[in-house]
PDB file of C-alpha atoms and ligand atoms in Angstrom:
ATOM      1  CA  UNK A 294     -69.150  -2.736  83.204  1.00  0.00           C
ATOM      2  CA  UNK A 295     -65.593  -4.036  84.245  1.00  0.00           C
ATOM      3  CA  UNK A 296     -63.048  -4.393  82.063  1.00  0.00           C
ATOM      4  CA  UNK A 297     -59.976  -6.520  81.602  1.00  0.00           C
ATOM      5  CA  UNK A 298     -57.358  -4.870  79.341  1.00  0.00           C
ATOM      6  CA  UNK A 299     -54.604  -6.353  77.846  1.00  0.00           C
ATOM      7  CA  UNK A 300     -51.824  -4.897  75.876  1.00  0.00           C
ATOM      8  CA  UNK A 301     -48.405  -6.224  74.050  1.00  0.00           C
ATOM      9  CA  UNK A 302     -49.012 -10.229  74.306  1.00  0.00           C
ATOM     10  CA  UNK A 303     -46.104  -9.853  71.597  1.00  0.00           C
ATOM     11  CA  UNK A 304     -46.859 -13.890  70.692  1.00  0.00           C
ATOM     12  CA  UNK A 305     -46.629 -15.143  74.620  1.00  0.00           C
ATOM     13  CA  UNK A 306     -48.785 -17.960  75.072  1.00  0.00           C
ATOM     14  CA  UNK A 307     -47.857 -19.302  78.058  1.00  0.00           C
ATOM     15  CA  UNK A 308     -48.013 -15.316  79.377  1.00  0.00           C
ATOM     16  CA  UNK A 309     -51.755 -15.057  77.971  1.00  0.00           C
ATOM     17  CA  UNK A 310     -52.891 -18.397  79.497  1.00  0.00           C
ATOM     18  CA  UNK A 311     -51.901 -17.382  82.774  1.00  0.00           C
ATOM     19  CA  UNK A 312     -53.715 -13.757  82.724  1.00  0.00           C
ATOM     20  CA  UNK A 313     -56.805 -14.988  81.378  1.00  0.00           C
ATOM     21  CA  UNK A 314     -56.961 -18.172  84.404  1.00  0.00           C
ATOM     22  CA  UNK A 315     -56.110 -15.254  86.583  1.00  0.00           C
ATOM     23  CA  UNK A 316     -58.069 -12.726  85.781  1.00  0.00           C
ATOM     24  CA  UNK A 317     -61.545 -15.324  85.322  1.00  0.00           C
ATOM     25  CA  UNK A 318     -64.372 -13.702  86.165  1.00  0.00           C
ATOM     26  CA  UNK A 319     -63.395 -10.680  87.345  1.00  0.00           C
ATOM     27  CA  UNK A 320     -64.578  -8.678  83.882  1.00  0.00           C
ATOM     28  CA  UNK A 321     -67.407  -8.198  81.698  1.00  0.00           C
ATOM     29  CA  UNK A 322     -65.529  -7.312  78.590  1.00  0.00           C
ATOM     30  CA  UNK A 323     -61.919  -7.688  77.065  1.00  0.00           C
ATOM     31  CA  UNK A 324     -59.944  -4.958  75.332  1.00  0.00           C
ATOM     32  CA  UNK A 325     -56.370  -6.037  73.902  1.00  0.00           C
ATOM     33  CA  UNK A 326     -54.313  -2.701  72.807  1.00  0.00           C
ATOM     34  CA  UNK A 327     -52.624  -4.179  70.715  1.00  0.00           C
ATOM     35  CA  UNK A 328     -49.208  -5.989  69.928  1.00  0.00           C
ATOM     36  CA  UNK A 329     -50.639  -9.679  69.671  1.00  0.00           C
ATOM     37  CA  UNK A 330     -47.524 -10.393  66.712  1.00  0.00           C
ATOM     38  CA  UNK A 331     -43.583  -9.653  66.961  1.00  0.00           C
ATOM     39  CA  UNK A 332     -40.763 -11.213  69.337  1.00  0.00           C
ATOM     40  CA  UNK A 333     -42.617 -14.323  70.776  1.00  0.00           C
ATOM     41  CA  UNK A 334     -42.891 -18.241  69.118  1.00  0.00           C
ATOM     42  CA  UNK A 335     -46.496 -18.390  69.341  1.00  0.00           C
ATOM     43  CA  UNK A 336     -48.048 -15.636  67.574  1.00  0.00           C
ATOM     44  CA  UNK A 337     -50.377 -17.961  65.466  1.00  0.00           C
ATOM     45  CA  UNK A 338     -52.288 -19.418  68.904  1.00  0.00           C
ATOM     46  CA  UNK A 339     -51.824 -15.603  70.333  1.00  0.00           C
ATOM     47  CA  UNK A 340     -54.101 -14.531  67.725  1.00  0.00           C
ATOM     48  CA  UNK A 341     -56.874 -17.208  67.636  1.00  0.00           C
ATOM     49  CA  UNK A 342     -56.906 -17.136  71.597  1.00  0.00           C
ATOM     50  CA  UNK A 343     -57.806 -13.277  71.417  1.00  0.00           C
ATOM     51  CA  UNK A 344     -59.950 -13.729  68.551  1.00  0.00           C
ATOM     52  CA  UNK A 345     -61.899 -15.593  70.721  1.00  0.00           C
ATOM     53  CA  UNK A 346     -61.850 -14.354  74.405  1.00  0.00           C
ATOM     54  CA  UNK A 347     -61.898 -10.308  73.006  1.00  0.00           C
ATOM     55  CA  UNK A 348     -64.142  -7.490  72.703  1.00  0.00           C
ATOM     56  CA  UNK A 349     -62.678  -5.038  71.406  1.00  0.00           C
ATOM     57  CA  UNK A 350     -58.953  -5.515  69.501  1.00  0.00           C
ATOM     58  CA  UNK A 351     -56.459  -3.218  68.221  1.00  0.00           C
ATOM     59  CA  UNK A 352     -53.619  -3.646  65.982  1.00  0.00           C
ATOM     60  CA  UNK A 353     -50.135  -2.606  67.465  1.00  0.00           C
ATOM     61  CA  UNK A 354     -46.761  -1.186  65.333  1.00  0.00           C
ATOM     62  CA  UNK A 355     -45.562  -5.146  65.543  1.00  0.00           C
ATOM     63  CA  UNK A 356     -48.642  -6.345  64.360  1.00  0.00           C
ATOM     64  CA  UNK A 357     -48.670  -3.517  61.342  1.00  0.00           C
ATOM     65  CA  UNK A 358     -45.269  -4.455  60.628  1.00  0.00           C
ATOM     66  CA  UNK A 359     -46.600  -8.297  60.218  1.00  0.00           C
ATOM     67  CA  UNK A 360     -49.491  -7.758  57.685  1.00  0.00           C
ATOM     68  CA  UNK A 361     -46.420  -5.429  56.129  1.00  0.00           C
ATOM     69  CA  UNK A 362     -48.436  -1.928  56.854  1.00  0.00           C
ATOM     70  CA  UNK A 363     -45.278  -0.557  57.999  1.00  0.00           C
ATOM     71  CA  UNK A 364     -42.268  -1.167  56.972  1.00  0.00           C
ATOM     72  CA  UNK A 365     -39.512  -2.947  59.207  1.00  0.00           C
ATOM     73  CA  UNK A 366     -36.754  -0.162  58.688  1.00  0.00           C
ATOM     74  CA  UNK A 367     -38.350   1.549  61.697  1.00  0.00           C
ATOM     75  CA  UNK A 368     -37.615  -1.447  63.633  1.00  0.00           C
ATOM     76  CA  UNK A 369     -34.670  -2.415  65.923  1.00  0.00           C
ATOM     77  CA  UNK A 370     -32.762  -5.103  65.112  1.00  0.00           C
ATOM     78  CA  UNK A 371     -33.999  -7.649  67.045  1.00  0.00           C
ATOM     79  CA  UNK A 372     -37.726  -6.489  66.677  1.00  0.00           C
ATOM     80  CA  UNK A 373     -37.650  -6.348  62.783  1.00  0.00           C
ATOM     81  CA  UNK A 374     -35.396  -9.979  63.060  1.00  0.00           C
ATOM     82  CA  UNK A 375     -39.167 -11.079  65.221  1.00  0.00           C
ATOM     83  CA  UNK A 376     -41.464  -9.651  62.595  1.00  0.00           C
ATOM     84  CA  UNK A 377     -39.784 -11.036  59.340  1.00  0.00           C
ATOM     85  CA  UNK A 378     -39.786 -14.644  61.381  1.00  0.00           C
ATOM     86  CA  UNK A 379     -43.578 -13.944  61.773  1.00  0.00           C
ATOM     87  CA  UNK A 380     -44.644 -12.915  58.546  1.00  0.00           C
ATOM     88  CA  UNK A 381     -42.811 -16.168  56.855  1.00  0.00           C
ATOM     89  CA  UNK A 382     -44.569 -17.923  60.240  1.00  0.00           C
ATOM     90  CA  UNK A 383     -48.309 -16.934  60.929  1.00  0.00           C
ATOM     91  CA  UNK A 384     -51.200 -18.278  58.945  1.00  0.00           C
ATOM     92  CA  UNK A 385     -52.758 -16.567  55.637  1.00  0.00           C
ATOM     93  CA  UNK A 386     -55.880 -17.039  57.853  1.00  0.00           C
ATOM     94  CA  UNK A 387     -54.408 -14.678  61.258  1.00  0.00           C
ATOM     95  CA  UNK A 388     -52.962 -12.230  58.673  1.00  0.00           C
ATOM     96  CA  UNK A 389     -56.106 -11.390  57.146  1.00  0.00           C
ATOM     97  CA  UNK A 390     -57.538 -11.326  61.167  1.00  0.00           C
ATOM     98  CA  UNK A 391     -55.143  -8.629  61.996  1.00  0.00           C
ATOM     99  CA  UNK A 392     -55.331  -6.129  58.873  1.00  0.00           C
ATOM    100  CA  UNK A 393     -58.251  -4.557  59.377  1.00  0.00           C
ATOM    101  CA  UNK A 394     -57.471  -4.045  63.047  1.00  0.00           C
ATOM    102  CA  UNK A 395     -57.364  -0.318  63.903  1.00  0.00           C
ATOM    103  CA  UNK A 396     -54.290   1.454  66.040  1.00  0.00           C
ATOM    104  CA  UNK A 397     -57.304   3.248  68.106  1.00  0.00           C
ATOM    105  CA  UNK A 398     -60.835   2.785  68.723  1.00  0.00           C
ATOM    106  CA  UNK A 399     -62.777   6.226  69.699  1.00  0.00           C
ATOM    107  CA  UNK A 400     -66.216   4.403  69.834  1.00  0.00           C
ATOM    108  CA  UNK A 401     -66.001   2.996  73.821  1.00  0.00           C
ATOM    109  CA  UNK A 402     -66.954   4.791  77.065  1.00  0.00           C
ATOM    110  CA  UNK A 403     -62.551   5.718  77.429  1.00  0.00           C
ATOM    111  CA  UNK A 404     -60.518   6.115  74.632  1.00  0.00           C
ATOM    112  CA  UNK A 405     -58.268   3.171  73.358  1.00  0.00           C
ATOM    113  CA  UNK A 406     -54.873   3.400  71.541  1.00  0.00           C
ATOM    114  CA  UNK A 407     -52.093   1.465  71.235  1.00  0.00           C
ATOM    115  CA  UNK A 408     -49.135   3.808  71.477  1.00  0.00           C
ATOM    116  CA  UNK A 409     -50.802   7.233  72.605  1.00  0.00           C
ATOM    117  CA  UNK A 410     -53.502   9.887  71.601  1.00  0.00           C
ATOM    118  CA  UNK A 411     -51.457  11.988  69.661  1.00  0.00           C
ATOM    119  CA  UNK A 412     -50.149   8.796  67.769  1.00  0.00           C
ATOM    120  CA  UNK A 413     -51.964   5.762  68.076  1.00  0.00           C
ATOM    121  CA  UNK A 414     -49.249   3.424  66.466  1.00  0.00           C
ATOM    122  CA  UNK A 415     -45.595   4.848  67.405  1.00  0.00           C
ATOM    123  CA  UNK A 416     -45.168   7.960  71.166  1.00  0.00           C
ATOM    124  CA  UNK A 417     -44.011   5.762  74.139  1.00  0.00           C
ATOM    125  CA  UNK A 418     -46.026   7.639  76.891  1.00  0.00           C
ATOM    126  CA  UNK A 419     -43.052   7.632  79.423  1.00  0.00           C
ATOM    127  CA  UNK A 420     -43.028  10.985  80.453  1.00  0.00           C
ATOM    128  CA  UNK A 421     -45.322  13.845  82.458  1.00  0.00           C
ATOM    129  CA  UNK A 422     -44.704  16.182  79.333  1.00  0.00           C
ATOM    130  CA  UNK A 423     -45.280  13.866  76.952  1.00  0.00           C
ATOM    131  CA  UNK A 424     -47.891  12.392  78.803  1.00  0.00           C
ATOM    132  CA  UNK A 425     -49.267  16.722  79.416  1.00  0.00           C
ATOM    133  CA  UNK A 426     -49.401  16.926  75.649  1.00  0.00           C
ATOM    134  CA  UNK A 427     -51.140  13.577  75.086  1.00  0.00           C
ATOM    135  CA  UNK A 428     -54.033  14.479  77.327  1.00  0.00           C
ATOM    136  CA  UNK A 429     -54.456  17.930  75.997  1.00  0.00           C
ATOM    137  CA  UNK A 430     -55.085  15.783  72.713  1.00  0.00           C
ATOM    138  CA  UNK A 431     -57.682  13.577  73.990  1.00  0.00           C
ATOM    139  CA  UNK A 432     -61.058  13.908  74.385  1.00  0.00           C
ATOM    140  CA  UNK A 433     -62.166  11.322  76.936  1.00  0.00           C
ATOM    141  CA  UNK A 434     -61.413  11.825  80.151  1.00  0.00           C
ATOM    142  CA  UNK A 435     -60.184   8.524  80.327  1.00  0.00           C
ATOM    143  CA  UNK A 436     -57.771   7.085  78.040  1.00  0.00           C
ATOM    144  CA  UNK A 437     -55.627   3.412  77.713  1.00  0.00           C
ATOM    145  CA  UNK A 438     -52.712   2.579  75.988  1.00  0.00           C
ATOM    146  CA  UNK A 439     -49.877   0.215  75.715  1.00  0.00           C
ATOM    147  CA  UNK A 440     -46.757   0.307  73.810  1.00  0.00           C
ATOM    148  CA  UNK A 441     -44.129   1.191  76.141  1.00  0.00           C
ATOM    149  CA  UNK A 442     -44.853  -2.280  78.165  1.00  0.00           C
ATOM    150  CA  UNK A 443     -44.199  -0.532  80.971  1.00  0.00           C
ATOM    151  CA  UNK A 444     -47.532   0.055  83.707  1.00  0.00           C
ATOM    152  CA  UNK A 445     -48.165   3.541  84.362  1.00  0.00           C
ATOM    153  CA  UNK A 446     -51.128   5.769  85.121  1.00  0.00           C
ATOM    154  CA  UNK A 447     -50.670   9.862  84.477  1.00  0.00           C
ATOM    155  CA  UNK A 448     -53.895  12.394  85.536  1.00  0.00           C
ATOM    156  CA  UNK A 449     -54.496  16.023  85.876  1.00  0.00           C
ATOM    157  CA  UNK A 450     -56.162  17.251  88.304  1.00  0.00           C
ATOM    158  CA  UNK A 451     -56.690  20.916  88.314  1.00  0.00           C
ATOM    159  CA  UNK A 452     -53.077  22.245  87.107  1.00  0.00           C
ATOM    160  CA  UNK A 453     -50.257  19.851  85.775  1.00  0.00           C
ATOM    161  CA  UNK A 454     -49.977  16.416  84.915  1.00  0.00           C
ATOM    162  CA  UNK A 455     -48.875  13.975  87.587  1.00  0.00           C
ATOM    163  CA  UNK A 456     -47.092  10.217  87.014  1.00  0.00           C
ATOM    164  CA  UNK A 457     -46.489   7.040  89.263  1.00  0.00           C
ATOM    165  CA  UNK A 458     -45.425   3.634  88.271  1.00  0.00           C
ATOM    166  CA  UNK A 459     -48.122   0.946  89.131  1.00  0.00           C
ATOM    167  CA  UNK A 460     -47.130  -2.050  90.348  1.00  0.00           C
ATOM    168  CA  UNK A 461     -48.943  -5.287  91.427  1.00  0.00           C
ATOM    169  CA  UNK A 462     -51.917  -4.475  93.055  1.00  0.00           C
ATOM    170  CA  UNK A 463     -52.080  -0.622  92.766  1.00  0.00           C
ATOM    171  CA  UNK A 464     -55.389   0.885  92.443  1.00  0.00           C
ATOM    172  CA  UNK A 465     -56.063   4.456  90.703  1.00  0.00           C
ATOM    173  CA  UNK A 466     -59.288   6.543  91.877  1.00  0.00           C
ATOM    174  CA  UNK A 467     -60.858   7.343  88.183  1.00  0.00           C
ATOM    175  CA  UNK A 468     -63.434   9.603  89.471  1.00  0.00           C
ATOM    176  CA  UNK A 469     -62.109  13.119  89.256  1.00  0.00           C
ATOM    177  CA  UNK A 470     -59.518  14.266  86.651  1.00  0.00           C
ATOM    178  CA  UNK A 471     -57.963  13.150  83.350  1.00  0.00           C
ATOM    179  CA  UNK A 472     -56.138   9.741  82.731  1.00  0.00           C
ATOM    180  CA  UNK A 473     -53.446   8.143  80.702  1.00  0.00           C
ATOM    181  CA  UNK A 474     -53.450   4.616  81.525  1.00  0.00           C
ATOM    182  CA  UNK A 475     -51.044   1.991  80.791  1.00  0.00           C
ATOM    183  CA  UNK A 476     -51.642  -2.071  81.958  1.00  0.00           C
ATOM    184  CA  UNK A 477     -48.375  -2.756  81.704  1.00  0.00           C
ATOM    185  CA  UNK A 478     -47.377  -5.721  78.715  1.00  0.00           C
ATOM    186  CA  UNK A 479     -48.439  -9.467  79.144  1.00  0.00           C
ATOM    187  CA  UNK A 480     -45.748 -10.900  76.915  1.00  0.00           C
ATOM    188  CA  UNK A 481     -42.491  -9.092  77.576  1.00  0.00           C
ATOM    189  CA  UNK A 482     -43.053  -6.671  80.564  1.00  0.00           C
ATOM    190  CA  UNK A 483     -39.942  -4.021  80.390  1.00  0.00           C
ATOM    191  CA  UNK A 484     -40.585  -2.196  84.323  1.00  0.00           C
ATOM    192  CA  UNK A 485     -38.098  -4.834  86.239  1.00  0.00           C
ATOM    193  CA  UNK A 486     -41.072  -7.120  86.973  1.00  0.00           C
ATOM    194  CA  UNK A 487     -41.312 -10.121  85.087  1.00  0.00           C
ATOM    195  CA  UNK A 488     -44.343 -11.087  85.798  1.00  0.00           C
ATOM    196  CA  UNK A 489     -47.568 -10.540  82.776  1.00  0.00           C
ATOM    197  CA  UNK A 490     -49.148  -7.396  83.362  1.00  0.00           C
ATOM    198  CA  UNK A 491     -53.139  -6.942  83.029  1.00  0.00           C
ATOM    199  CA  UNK A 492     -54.968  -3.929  84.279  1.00  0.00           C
ATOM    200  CA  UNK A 493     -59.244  -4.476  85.705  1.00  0.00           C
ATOM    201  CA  UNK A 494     -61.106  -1.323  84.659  1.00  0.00           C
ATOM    202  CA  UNK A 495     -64.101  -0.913  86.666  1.00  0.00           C
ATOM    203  CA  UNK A 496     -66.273   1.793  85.104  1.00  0.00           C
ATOM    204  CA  UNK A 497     -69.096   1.328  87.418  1.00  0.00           C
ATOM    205  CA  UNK A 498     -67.044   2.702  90.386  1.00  0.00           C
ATOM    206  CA  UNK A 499     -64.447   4.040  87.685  1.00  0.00           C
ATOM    207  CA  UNK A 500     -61.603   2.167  89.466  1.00  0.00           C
ATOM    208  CA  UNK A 501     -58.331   0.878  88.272  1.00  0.00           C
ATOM    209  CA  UNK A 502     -56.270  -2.238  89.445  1.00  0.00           C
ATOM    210  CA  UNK A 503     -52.486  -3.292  88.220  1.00  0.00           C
ATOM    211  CA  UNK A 504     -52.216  -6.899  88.038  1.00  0.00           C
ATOM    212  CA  UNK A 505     -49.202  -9.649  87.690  1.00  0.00           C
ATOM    213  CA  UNK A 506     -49.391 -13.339  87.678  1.00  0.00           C
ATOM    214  CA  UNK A 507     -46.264 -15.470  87.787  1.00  0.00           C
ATOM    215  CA  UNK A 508     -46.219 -17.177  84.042  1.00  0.00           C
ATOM    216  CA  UNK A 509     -43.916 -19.981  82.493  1.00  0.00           C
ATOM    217  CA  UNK A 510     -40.987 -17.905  81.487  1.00  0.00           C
ATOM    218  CA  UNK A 511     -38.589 -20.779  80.960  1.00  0.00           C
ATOM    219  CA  UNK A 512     -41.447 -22.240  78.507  1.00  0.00           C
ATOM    220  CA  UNK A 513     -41.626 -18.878  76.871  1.00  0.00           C
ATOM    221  CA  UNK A 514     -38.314 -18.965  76.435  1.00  0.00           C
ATOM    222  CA  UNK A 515     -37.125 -22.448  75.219  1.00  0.00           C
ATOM    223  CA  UNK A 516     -40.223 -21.753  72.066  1.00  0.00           C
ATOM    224  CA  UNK A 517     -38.446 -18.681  71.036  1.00  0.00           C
ATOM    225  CA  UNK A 518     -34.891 -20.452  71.270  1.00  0.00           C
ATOM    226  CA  UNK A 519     -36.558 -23.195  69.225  1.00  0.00           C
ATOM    227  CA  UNK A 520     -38.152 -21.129  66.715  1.00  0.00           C
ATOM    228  CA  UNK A 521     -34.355 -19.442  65.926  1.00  0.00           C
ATOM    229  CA  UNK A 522     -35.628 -16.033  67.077  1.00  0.00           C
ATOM    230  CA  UNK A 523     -32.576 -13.882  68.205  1.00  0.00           C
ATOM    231  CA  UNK A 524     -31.490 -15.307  72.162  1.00  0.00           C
ATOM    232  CA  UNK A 525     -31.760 -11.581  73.618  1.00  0.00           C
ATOM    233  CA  UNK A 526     -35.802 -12.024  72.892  1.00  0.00           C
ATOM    234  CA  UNK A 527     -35.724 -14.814  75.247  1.00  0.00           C
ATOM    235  CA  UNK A 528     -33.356 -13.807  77.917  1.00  0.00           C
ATOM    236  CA  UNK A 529     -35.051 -10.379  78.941  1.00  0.00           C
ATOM    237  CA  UNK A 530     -38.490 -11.874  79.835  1.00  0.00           C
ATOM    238  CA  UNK A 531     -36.834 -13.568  83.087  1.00  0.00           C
ATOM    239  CA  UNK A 532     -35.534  -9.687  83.483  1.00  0.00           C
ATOM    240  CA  UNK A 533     -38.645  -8.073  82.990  1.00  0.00           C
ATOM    241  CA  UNK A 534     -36.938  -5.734  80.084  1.00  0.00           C
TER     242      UNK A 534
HETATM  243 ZN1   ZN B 717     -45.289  -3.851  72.102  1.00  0.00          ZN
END
């Protein structure tokens, strides 16, 4: 079975078109981790795209903060500014879609999570001791998350806990040892690289590949300028941060 995971579309059409033309045919199943709602202008078509086109779904801490799960005072500025917008924005019919969406799903062949094992909704994986801790917590060997938008693969083998950045076209060896993987974000990427992330998860040969594909970030941009979301929101996708 190959897999394409997705994680943090974060209401980026133009970012989700261009990873699902890229990534045609390459998978058997989708998995989104999460993060469909908060800081882009389209988070109504986000939603009914991945309705459609994915497997498996989980809800992220923006998308918890949407149906009003959580509530925005654990938000930056700018992030609970995004949310409100979206609540007041989204249709009654995509907030009832994401509700019953789950921060982890324990059922599949690796585990899933948006934020981490320890805590599915809020850790940012960014570090080996974090990342140490997380795995001690797990209990598949291999395990996916998103959250930090930033694409990043940590494994034990034998002692200690090992981390590299993954950029376009790196490939992990899944074979031996334990994983933490991350694909990286498809709607606001924050490792320097603009581009949307997506991650191909082949568990027939249990191999990993990092993807990006070049999206239109001025289009991105100009719908969240238009929608009166805060200008920073728009600005740091043509950083990558
Ligand atoms: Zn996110």
């Amino acid at each position: 079975m190959r897999y394409l995971i997705l994680s943090d579309v974060h209401g980026n059409l133009d970012a989700l078109d261009a990873v699902l033309a890229d990534a045609t045919g390459t998978w058997d199943r989708v998995i989104a981790l999460g993060d469909l709602a908060g800081y882009g202008a389209e988070p109504d078509l986000c939603v009914e795209l991945a309705l459609g086109r994915c497997d498996v779904l989980l809800a992220g801490n923006h998308d918890l903060a949407v149906t009003g799960a959580l509530s925005l005072e654990e938000f930056s500025p700018g992030a609970a500014a995004a949310a409100r917008w979206t609540r007041e924005t989204i249709s009654e019919r995509n907030l009832e879609a994401l509700r019953p969406l789950p921060p982890e799903n324990l059922e599949q062949e690796v585990g899933l999570f948006h934020a981490s094992p320890r805590d599915p909704i809020w850790e940012y994986v960014l570090s080996t001791l974090q990342a140490e801790l997380c795995l001690d917590a797990q209990r598949h060997r291999v395990s996916l998350v998103g959250h930090s938008h930033v694409a990043l693969a940590f494994v034990r083998r034998g002692e200690g806990v090992a981390g590299t950045a993954c950029p376009n076209g790196a490939r992990a060896d899944l074979r031996e040892g334990k994983w933490i993987l991350n694909p990286g974000s498809v709607g606001q990427p924050r490792d320097g690289d603009p581009r949307a992330a997506y991650l191909l998860l082949d568990l027939d040969r249990w191999s990993a590949t990092w993807q990006r594909v070049e999206y239109d970030i001025a289009a991105a941009q100009a719908a969240i300028r238009a929608a009166g979301l805060p200008d920073s929101l728009a600005d740091r996708l043509e950083y990558g941060q």
